């Protein structure tokens, strides 16, 4: 898995401080900015986050590039609707040899790993055969209606891989770029850093948080699963390791 912050709103903590202070101030942004110091930003943002005034957080966004995740993981990511997503297309990109993610639990058992890899190889073989069969059909039809050879090949391949991709599994590797504002990131991290989150998206969320703490330490210093700042909301389904979880995110 590769996770990288591509860009973010410049001076994120300053921007949020100015936006929030404007709500309570009789003066304009120029005067607000003149009076801001690193110490005052730190103090104000801590107060803002503690009282739960989160709408100013929406003025700051972070854009991530993510590679080496499964389609199973990406399907979970896009359930977070207040965000913008771009994902590698299986409709336009022919996968000559698709990469895949092997869950650790499967990887640790040799028999299970062999079965899994054999299934991935079979999926590739079927995909390749389907592409060939569908390509021939579409190519012949396009030639019949007067397309030149070059254009017929281009359109035929696109049509072929569009349908052949249906055999690819959830394990198929994908790449994404997505942008979330800070408020949406709080929600994402609250849910996906939790021990009850699926392992792959939890690994992604923790790495995102690690990088966010470097980019905007005040905004993200106390963020993590909900149990970091209060009681676990999972009830009878709690992981039971609240002390260990809190220590992990305190030292992240």
mmCIF file of C-alpha atoms in Angstrom:
data_model
loop_
_atom_site.group_PDB
_atom_site.id
_atom_site.type_symbol
_atom_site.label_atom_id
_atom_site.label_comp_id
_atom_site.label_asym_id
_atom_site.label_seq_id
_atom_site.Cartn_x
_atom_site.Cartn_y
_atom_site.Cartn_z
ATOM 1 C CA UNK A 1 0.000 0.000 0.000
ATOM 2 C CA UNK A 2 1.251 3.461 -0.917
ATOM 3 C CA UNK A 3 -0.350 6.563 0.616
ATOM 4 C CA UNK A 4 0.717 10.119 -0.132
ATOM 5 C CA UNK A 5 -0.719 13.575 0.534
ATOM 6 C CA UNK A 6 -0.510 15.231 -2.887
ATOM 7 C CA UNK A 7 -1.619 18.659 -1.738
ATOM 8 C CA UNK A 8 -3.650 20.521 0.847
ATOM 9 C CA UNK A 9 -4.991 23.985 1.543
ATOM 10 C CA UNK A 10 -2.013 26.241 2.369
ATOM 11 C CA UNK A 11 -1.652 27.099 6.071
ATOM 12 C CA UNK A 12 -4.612 24.878 6.994
ATOM 13 C CA UNK A 13 -4.680 25.683 10.692
ATOM 14 C CA UNK A 14 -4.469 29.426 10.062
ATOM 15 C CA UNK A 15 -7.293 29.287 7.500
ATOM 16 C CA UNK A 16 -9.621 27.447 9.888
ATOM 17 C CA UNK A 17 -8.743 29.803 12.731
ATOM 18 C CA UNK A 18 -9.562 32.841 10.612
ATOM 19 C CA UNK A 19 -12.832 31.364 9.403
ATOM 20 C CA UNK A 20 -13.921 30.405 12.904
ATOM 21 C CA UNK A 21 -12.843 33.692 14.517
ATOM 22 C CA UNK A 22 -14.815 35.609 11.927
ATOM 23 C CA UNK A 23 -17.967 34.031 13.334
ATOM 24 C CA UNK A 24 -17.337 35.685 16.707
ATOM 25 C CA UNK A 25 -15.618 38.897 15.643
ATOM 26 C CA UNK A 26 -16.796 42.417 14.816
ATOM 27 C CA UNK A 27 -13.652 43.070 12.745
ATOM 28 C CA UNK A 28 -12.667 41.839 9.286
ATOM 29 C CA UNK A 29 -10.277 39.124 8.175
ATOM 30 C CA UNK A 30 -7.311 41.470 7.751
ATOM 31 C CA UNK A 31 -7.365 42.448 11.409
ATOM 32 C CA UNK A 32 -8.045 38.881 12.474
ATOM 33 C CA UNK A 33 -4.991 37.716 10.511
ATOM 34 C CA UNK A 34 -2.772 40.447 12.002
ATOM 35 C CA UNK A 35 -3.545 39.266 15.516
ATOM 36 C CA UNK A 36 -2.917 35.567 14.860
ATOM 37 C CA UNK A 37 0.177 33.908 16.304
ATOM 38 C CA UNK A 38 1.197 30.267 16.426
ATOM 39 C CA UNK A 39 0.295 30.226 20.111
ATOM 40 C CA UNK A 40 -3.127 31.811 19.577
ATOM 41 C CA UNK A 41 -3.906 29.438 16.692
ATOM 42 C CA UNK A 42 -3.000 26.443 18.849
ATOM 43 C CA UNK A 43 -5.140 27.650 21.749
ATOM 44 C CA UNK A 44 -8.097 28.632 19.605
ATOM 45 C CA UNK A 45 -8.186 25.454 17.519
ATOM 46 C CA UNK A 46 -8.048 23.262 20.621
ATOM 47 C CA UNK A 47 -11.023 25.166 22.016
ATOM 48 C CA UNK A 48 -12.869 24.959 18.701
ATOM 49 C CA UNK A 49 -12.393 21.204 18.391
ATOM 50 C CA UNK A 50 -13.297 20.548 22.032
ATOM 51 C CA UNK A 51 -16.620 22.405 21.783
ATOM 52 C CA UNK A 52 -17.451 20.636 18.519
ATOM 53 C CA UNK A 53 -17.722 23.714 16.274
ATOM 54 C CA UNK A 54 -16.800 21.809 13.122
ATOM 55 C CA UNK A 55 -18.206 23.815 10.198
ATOM 56 C CA UNK A 56 -15.007 25.952 9.845
ATOM 57 C CA UNK A 57 -13.088 22.700 9.280
ATOM 58 C CA UNK A 58 -14.739 22.412 5.891
ATOM 59 C CA UNK A 59 -12.650 25.297 4.513
ATOM 60 C CA UNK A 60 -9.514 23.105 4.437
ATOM 61 C CA UNK A 61 -9.073 20.072 2.195
ATOM 62 C CA UNK A 62 -6.437 17.376 1.734
ATOM 63 C CA UNK A 63 -5.838 15.382 -1.453
ATOM 64 C CA UNK A 64 -4.443 11.844 -1.177
ATOM 65 C CA UNK A 65 -3.001 9.453 -3.745
ATOM 66 C CA UNK A 66 -3.450 5.808 -2.805
ATOM 67 C CA UNK A 67 -2.051 2.760 -4.605
ATOM 68 C CA UNK A 68 -1.885 -0.916 -3.797
ATOM 69 C CA UNK A 69 -5.352 -1.277 -2.296
ATOM 70 C CA UNK A 70 -8.020 -3.753 -3.296
ATOM 71 C CA UNK A 71 -11.319 -3.036 -4.964
ATOM 72 C CA UNK A 72 -12.894 -4.308 -1.734
ATOM 73 C CA UNK A 73 -11.173 -1.449 0.068
ATOM 74 C CA UNK A 74 -12.003 1.194 -2.537
ATOM 75 C CA UNK A 75 -15.697 0.257 -2.373
ATOM 76 C CA UNK A 76 -15.610 1.090 1.341
ATOM 77 C CA UNK A 77 -13.767 4.367 0.799
ATOM 78 C CA UNK A 78 -16.341 5.747 -1.639
ATOM 79 C CA UNK A 79 -19.117 5.192 0.898
ATOM 80 C CA UNK A 80 -17.789 8.397 2.462
ATOM 81 C CA UNK A 81 -19.849 10.626 0.213
ATOM 82 C CA UNK A 82 -18.588 14.127 1.065
ATOM 83 C CA UNK A 83 -15.414 13.770 -0.970
ATOM 84 C CA UNK A 84 -14.148 13.795 -4.555
ATOM 85 C CA UNK A 85 -12.794 10.612 -6.133
ATOM 86 C CA UNK A 86 -10.799 9.595 -9.219
ATOM 87 C CA UNK A 87 -10.063 5.890 -9.682
ATOM 88 C CA UNK A 88 -8.173 3.828 -12.234
ATOM 89 C CA UNK A 89 -10.707 2.558 -14.767
ATOM 90 C CA UNK A 90 -10.939 -1.118 -15.658
ATOM 91 C CA UNK A 91 -13.100 -0.029 -18.569
ATOM 92 C CA UNK A 92 -10.348 1.937 -20.297
ATOM 93 C CA UNK A 93 -7.207 0.275 -18.891
ATOM 94 C CA UNK A 94 -6.479 -3.224 -20.181
ATOM 95 C CA UNK A 95 -4.994 -5.301 -17.373
ATOM 96 C CA UNK A 96 -2.437 -7.529 -19.072
ATOM 97 C CA UNK A 97 -1.454 -8.877 -15.652
ATOM 98 C CA UNK A 98 -3.605 -7.610 -12.836
ATOM 99 C CA UNK A 99 -2.106 -7.123 -9.398
ATOM 100 C CA UNK A 100 -4.011 -8.333 -6.360
ATOM 101 C CA UNK A 101 -4.033 -7.998 -2.599
ATOM 102 C CA UNK A 102 -3.640 -11.133 -0.475
ATOM 103 C CA UNK A 103 -5.207 -10.814 2.992
ATOM 104 C CA UNK A 104 -2.689 -11.577 5.743
ATOM 105 C CA UNK A 105 -4.875 -14.315 7.234
ATOM 106 C CA UNK A 106 -4.784 -16.131 3.888
ATOM 107 C CA UNK A 107 -1.107 -15.415 3.293
ATOM 108 C CA UNK A 108 -0.122 -17.074 6.583
ATOM 109 C CA UNK A 109 -1.644 -20.455 5.638
ATOM 110 C CA UNK A 110 0.191 -22.099 2.756
ATOM 111 C CA UNK A 111 -2.794 -24.129 1.541
ATOM 112 C CA UNK A 112 -5.073 -21.096 1.600
ATOM 113 C CA UNK A 113 -2.439 -18.950 -0.126
ATOM 114 C CA UNK A 114 -1.997 -21.507 -2.921
ATOM 115 C CA UNK A 115 -5.753 -21.679 -3.498
ATOM 116 C CA UNK A 116 -5.996 -17.907 -3.545
ATOM 117 C CA UNK A 117 -3.153 -17.435 -6.046
ATOM 118 C CA UNK A 118 -4.533 -20.203 -8.255
ATOM 119 C CA UNK A 119 -7.880 -18.401 -8.310
ATOM 120 C CA UNK A 120 -6.203 -15.121 -9.272
ATOM 121 C CA UNK A 121 -4.321 -16.825 -12.113
ATOM 122 C CA UNK A 122 -7.544 -18.400 -13.352
ATOM 123 C CA UNK A 123 -9.272 -15.003 -13.320
ATOM 124 C CA UNK A 124 -6.474 -13.576 -15.465
ATOM 125 C CA UNK A 125 -6.679 -16.481 -17.905
ATOM 126 C CA UNK A 126 -10.451 -16.120 -18.254
ATOM 127 C CA UNK A 127 -10.137 -12.349 -18.660
ATOM 128 C CA UNK A 128 -7.549 -12.772 -21.427
ATOM 129 C CA UNK A 129 -9.704 -15.343 -23.242
ATOM 130 C CA UNK A 130 -12.811 -13.184 -22.957
ATOM 131 C CA UNK A 131 -10.907 -10.183 -24.307
ATOM 132 C CA UNK A 132 -9.763 -12.211 -27.326
ATOM 133 C CA UNK A 133 -13.239 -13.621 -28.026
ATOM 134 C CA UNK A 134 -15.014 -10.302 -27.612
ATOM 135 C CA UNK A 135 -12.344 -8.411 -29.537
ATOM 136 C CA UNK A 136 -12.803 -10.664 -32.577
ATOM 137 C CA UNK A 137 -16.567 -10.221 -32.505
ATOM 138 C CA UNK A 138 -16.446 -6.434 -32.195
ATOM 139 C CA UNK A 139 -13.605 -6.038 -34.683
ATOM 140 C CA UNK A 140 -15.442 -7.968 -37.393
ATOM 141 C CA UNK A 141 -18.642 -6.008 -36.804
ATOM 142 C CA UNK A 142 -16.803 -2.675 -36.957
ATOM 143 C CA UNK A 143 -15.022 -3.611 -40.190
ATOM 144 C CA UNK A 144 -18.396 -4.574 -41.699
ATOM 145 C CA UNK A 145 -19.825 -1.131 -40.993
ATOM 146 C CA UNK A 146 -16.881 0.590 -42.645
ATOM 147 C CA UNK A 147 -14.410 1.385 -39.846
ATOM 148 C CA UNK A 148 -10.758 1.371 -40.898
ATOM 149 C CA UNK A 149 -8.481 -1.247 -39.359
ATOM 150 C CA UNK A 150 -6.828 1.065 -36.807
ATOM 151 C CA UNK A 151 -10.108 2.507 -35.532
ATOM 152 C CA UNK A 152 -11.775 -0.910 -35.505
ATOM 153 C CA UNK A 153 -8.984 -2.332 -33.342
ATOM 154 C CA UNK A 154 -9.174 0.594 -30.918
ATOM 155 C CA UNK A 155 -12.928 0.422 -30.476
ATOM 156 C CA UNK A 156 -12.994 -3.371 -30.384
ATOM 157 C CA UNK A 157 -10.462 -3.553 -27.568
ATOM 158 C CA UNK A 158 -12.344 -0.961 -25.522
ATOM 159 C CA UNK A 159 -15.607 -2.845 -25.964
ATOM 160 C CA UNK A 160 -13.920 -6.161 -25.143
ATOM 161 C CA UNK A 161 -12.275 -5.094 -21.884
ATOM 162 C CA UNK A 162 -15.445 -3.278 -20.824
ATOM 163 C CA UNK A 163 -17.247 -6.618 -20.429
ATOM 164 C CA UNK A 164 -14.290 -8.921 -19.710
ATOM 165 C CA UNK A 165 -13.502 -6.943 -16.520
ATOM 166 C CA UNK A 166 -16.535 -8.501 -14.832
ATOM 167 C CA UNK A 167 -14.451 -11.562 -13.948
ATOM 168 C CA UNK A 168 -12.006 -9.586 -11.802
ATOM 169 C CA UNK A 169 -12.258 -10.226 -8.038
ATOM 170 C CA UNK A 170 -12.521 -7.873 -5.057
ATOM 171 C CA UNK A 171 -8.816 -8.564 -4.505
ATOM 172 C CA UNK A 172 -7.899 -6.746 -7.727
ATOM 173 C CA UNK A 173 -5.479 -3.892 -7.020
ATOM 174 C CA UNK A 174 -6.613 -0.357 -7.741
ATOM 175 C CA UNK A 175 -5.339 3.220 -7.526
ATOM 176 C CA UNK A 176 -7.205 6.314 -6.379
ATOM 177 C CA UNK A 177 -6.883 10.030 -5.828
ATOM 178 C CA UNK A 178 -9.392 11.535 -3.437
ATOM 179 C CA UNK A 179 -9.983 14.831 -1.704
ATOM 180 C CA UNK A 180 -11.713 15.349 1.633
ATOM 181 C CA UNK A 181 -12.229 18.410 3.764
ATOM 182 C CA UNK A 182 -11.099 18.251 7.386
ATOM 183 C CA UNK A 183 -14.564 17.683 8.775
ATOM 184 C CA UNK A 184 -15.074 14.709 6.454
ATOM 185 C CA UNK A 185 -11.636 13.398 7.394
ATOM 186 C CA UNK A 186 -12.592 13.482 11.075
ATOM 187 C CA UNK A 187 -15.602 11.317 10.268
ATOM 188 C CA UNK A 188 -13.556 8.980 8.068
ATOM 189 C CA UNK A 189 -10.836 8.535 10.689
ATOM 190 C CA UNK A 190 -13.296 8.132 13.563
ATOM 191 C CA UNK A 191 -14.853 5.156 11.789
ATOM 192 C CA UNK A 192 -11.949 3.629 9.883
ATOM 193 C CA UNK A 193 -9.226 3.793 12.547
ATOM 194 C CA UNK A 194 -11.452 1.721 14.834
ATOM 195 C CA UNK A 195 -10.345 -1.847 15.564
ATOM 196 C CA UNK A 196 -13.707 -3.036 14.260
ATOM 197 C CA UNK A 197 -13.046 -1.539 10.816
ATOM 198 C CA UNK A 198 -11.953 -3.968 8.086
ATOM 199 C CA UNK A 199 -8.182 -4.486 8.289
ATOM 200 C CA UNK A 200 -7.223 -2.972 4.937
ATOM 201 C CA UNK A 201 -9.120 0.296 5.233
ATOM 202 C CA UNK A 202 -7.960 0.549 8.862
ATOM 203 C CA UNK A 203 -4.345 0.280 7.710
ATOM 204 C CA UNK A 204 -5.037 2.985 5.121
ATOM 205 C CA UNK A 205 -6.743 5.283 7.647
ATOM 206 C CA UNK A 206 -3.909 4.989 10.173
ATOM 207 C CA UNK A 207 -1.297 5.869 7.535
ATOM 208 C CA UNK A 208 -3.422 8.815 6.391
ATOM 209 C CA UNK A 209 -3.648 10.030 9.982
ATOM 210 C CA UNK A 210 0.097 9.680 10.482
ATOM 211 C CA UNK A 211 0.725 11.957 7.501
ATOM 212 C CA UNK A 212 -2.028 14.380 8.499
ATOM 213 C CA UNK A 213 -0.431 14.793 11.911
ATOM 214 C CA UNK A 214 2.743 15.920 10.168
ATOM 215 C CA UNK A 215 0.908 18.312 7.831
ATOM 216 C CA UNK A 216 -1.450 19.825 10.427
ATOM 217 C CA UNK A 217 -0.461 18.653 13.924
ATOM 218 C CA UNK A 218 -2.904 20.844 15.854
ATOM 219 C CA UNK A 219 -5.906 19.765 13.784
ATOM 220 C CA UNK A 220 -5.172 16.048 13.987
ATOM 221 C CA UNK A 221 -3.261 15.537 17.235
ATOM 222 C CA UNK A 222 -6.236 14.042 19.102
ATOM 223 C CA UNK A 223 -7.991 12.377 16.162
ATOM 224 C CA UNK A 224 -8.449 8.633 15.757
ATOM 225 C CA UNK A 225 -11.229 6.205 16.609
ATOM 226 C CA UNK A 226 -13.971 7.698 18.780
ATOM 227 C CA UNK A 227 -12.666 5.946 21.883
ATOM 228 C CA UNK A 228 -9.528 8.116 21.806
ATOM 229 C CA UNK A 229 -11.430 11.070 23.287
ATOM 230 C CA UNK A 230 -14.384 9.375 24.960
ATOM 231 C CA UNK A 231 -16.148 6.090 25.672
ATOM 232 C CA UNK A 232 -16.299 3.425 22.994
ATOM 233 C CA UNK A 233 -19.599 3.745 21.066
ATOM 234 C CA UNK A 234 -19.593 0.113 19.910
ATOM 235 C CA UNK A 235 -21.323 -1.279 23.001
ATOM 236 C CA UNK A 236 -21.277 -5.084 23.147
ATOM 237 C CA UNK A 237 -19.252 -5.163 19.926
ATOM 238 C CA UNK A 238 -16.333 -3.190 21.398
ATOM 239 C CA UNK A 239 -12.842 -4.600 20.822
ATOM 240 C CA UNK A 240 -12.116 -4.605 24.561
ATOM 241 C CA UNK A 241 -8.662 -3.029 24.135
ATOM 242 C CA UNK A 242 -9.473 0.630 24.746
ATOM 243 C CA UNK A 243 -6.309 1.335 26.786
ATOM 244 C CA UNK A 244 -4.060 -0.214 24.133
ATOM 245 C CA UNK A 245 -5.898 1.627 21.340
ATOM 246 C CA UNK A 246 -5.603 4.982 23.102
ATOM 247 C CA UNK A 247 -1.882 4.474 23.669
ATOM 248 C CA UNK A 248 -1.382 3.532 20.022
ATOM 249 C CA UNK A 249 -2.935 6.725 18.715
ATOM 250 C CA UNK A 250 -1.324 8.877 21.383
ATOM 251 C CA UNK A 251 2.081 7.711 20.136
ATOM 252 C CA UNK A 252 1.259 7.697 16.406
#
